[in-house]
């Protein structure tokens, strides 16, 4: 006796199903793309397993996907003879969701103005899309290698529960039967289904079959429908990347990207290359147009699929690209790796290392060319992935200079991040030797820094670095094209100011001395400044000191921050400084601390003791 058991869906799945059933109205047709893609994955997995154990496919070796209809019953069936699922796998895969993807998906949906199901593919919850169009979903599945009576039937209306019934199933693989909702009957129309398959699934690498009488448009003879179907293949079913470039249209490239990435948008660009010779491999890689939702997740999956001689081996082959290229999606197909290659083997494999090194170079060159040829496209790329690319400067020593060439910055001549280091160098006046930058929390803070005053006066450009990662970037990128990168707030300014020395009167000298005494525990020195024009004071760091912006990031991360003793540079001609010569005792101390604190504020930091700062300012104003 086969007994049916009832299970409750995991809470996240329940919520997701509510959304599928009640909130998603546009683009319902993508359920088919998702189910076909799952079927294709199941076939990939089986083909992979059969490399070691060919008995798994022996009885039924023609791997394929069948789409079948029953117009009368109002059902649509998606069938594959792939790897199938055991009972445990069914419960695990079709009742729970493992990743943080759902939560993200729900959030994205809630904030999206138009609730569009298209987003679904990116979130790894595609199966549940079936409930957009079906009032009842039945899954009959049998894991490859298990006996006929170890099949499982899963069934649900999507309202909180599902049932599982053991069953004897003649075939390995999975059959998904959708009882279409009344307003979704169109999906039992062969012509409609065929056009959806053409649109989304043309380059699924397995044959997708439709019943022949259904596939033929003008076949109107009703009596034929009742007979056992002959099948007709509707898709191309070739591995797109194996074709030569000239045979592939832009639409095909785009559609293939969409099918492997789950991204609804078109890719920004693709890089297709075949390498022959010592090593033989093909790569078809894409740069998306928008950052995926999990770009910054630590446990994010990588986007590159590994194939060996056209056999799918694994998703997310993180050994094939470095982490700083984690936004690249696509396929690498190698002829030199063994079919039974595992993640462990990939980790220390000379073939993989070579493919990876060459692929990184190719991507860099491609992006570099894009930066030269198409500024608009590059700007899109940069705003989506620039921050990730910067990690490359830190991580990849051997390509550092080339990656640095891809970077774009805001500067004193551009609020947008459009200035490359090469642009900067090309604009440098004859007497300028180095590349200058300032790091700050915001563009406004950077632009308002007193440290820029001397550079403005001189007409030298300064790069304004305001991304969190920039502090690390400049620690690693100390040179470009033979020029040093220098922080404006650390630099001794003799290069820019020449021998110019501030003229300091005896009275001013006295003020500086008294300031130094008053602030001795907070600054290492007080000096007359050549760099200030309008501001009364600024802080200059020693070469080993941690930049204030960096100190703040470290503090936010809960790290110990070493105490710096910067130099306070004072604009001796400033009105406030003049006033100081008349101040005595307590009042002088107030002025001195005020000067120091406002220099901190100007660089985007807080006064050391905000309450004391306020009290001091009030005393001075009163
Ligand atoms: P994803 O495919 O992104 O992992 P889904 O919600 O679409 O998420 O599917 C969940 C899981 O169910 C899949 O990872 C797979 O293990 C299993 N599954 C779905 N469809 C099939 C199928 N046709 N054959 C075998 N397993 C399947």
mmCIF file of C-alpha atoms and ligand atoms in Angstrom, residues 38-39 42 45 80 84-85 93-94 124-128 174, ligand 1:
data_model
loop_
_atom_site.group_PDB
_atom_site.id
_atom_site.type_symbol
_atom_site.label_atom_id
_atom_site.label_comp_id
_atom_site.label_asym_id
_atom_site.label_seq_id
_atom_site.Cartn_x
_atom_site.Cartn_y
_atom_site.Cartn_z
ATOM 1 C CA UNK A 38 15.654 22.944 -14.545
ATOM 2 C CA UNK A 39 15.096 20.029 -16.903
ATOM 3 C CA UNK A 42 18.877 17.664 -14.583
ATOM 4 C CA UNK A 45 23.780 16.336 -14.049
ATOM 5 C CA UNK A 80 12.942 15.113 -18.857
ATOM 6 C CA UNK A 84 15.463 12.822 -11.278
ATOM 7 C CA UNK A 85 15.033 13.037 -7.515
ATOM 8 C CA UNK A 93 14.301 20.769 -3.231
ATOM 9 C CA UNK A 94 10.594 21.355 -3.647
ATOM 10 C CA UNK A 124 17.241 30.348 -7.704
ATOM 11 C CA UNK A 125 13.558 29.784 -7.053
ATOM 12 C CA UNK A 126 12.431 29.054 -10.604
ATOM 13 C CA UNK A 127 10.430 25.913 -9.905
ATOM 14 C CA UNK A 128 7.852 27.833 -7.916
ATOM 15 C CA UNK A 174 11.111 14.094 -13.863
HETATM 16 P P1 LIG B 1 17.256 26.256 -8.832
HETATM 17 O O1 LIG B 1 16.967 25.467 -10.068
HETATM 18 O O2 LIG B 1 17.690 27.646 -9.133
HETATM 19 O O3 LIG B 1 18.151 25.554 -7.847
HETATM 20 P P2 LIG B 1 14.477 25.767 -8.365
HETATM 21 O O4 LIG B 1 13.503 26.275 -7.358
HETATM 22 O O5 LIG B 1 14.104 26.024 -9.779
HETATM 23 O O6 LIG B 1 15.857 26.423 -8.026
HETATM 24 O O7 LIG B 1 14.670 24.221 -8.161
HETATM 25 C C1 LIG B 1 15.031 23.702 -6.912
HETATM 26 C C2 LIG B 1 15.752 22.388 -7.043
HETATM 27 O O8 LIG B 1 14.860 21.353 -7.409
HETATM 28 C C3 LIG B 1 16.817 22.340 -8.123
HETATM 29 O O9 LIG B 1 18.029 22.866 -7.660
HETATM 30 C C4 LIG B 1 16.920 20.835 -8.404
HETATM 31 O O10 LIG B 1 17.763 20.225 -7.433
HETATM 32 C C5 LIG B 1 15.521 20.377 -8.179
HETATM 33 N N1 LIG B 1 14.832 20.224 -9.461
HETATM 34 C C6 LIG B 1 13.982 21.100 -10.034
HETATM 35 N N2 LIG B 1 13.549 20.644 -11.221
HETATM 36 C C7 LIG B 1 14.145 19.443 -11.417
HETATM 37 C C8 LIG B 1 14.125 18.451 -12.467
HETATM 38 N N3 LIG B 1 13.415 18.631 -13.578
HETATM 39 N N4 LIG B 1 14.869 17.333 -12.289
HETATM 40 C C9 LIG B 1 15.614 17.153 -11.170
HETATM 41 N N5 LIG B 1 15.674 18.038 -10.174
HETATM 42 C C10 LIG B 1 14.960 19.168 -10.282
#
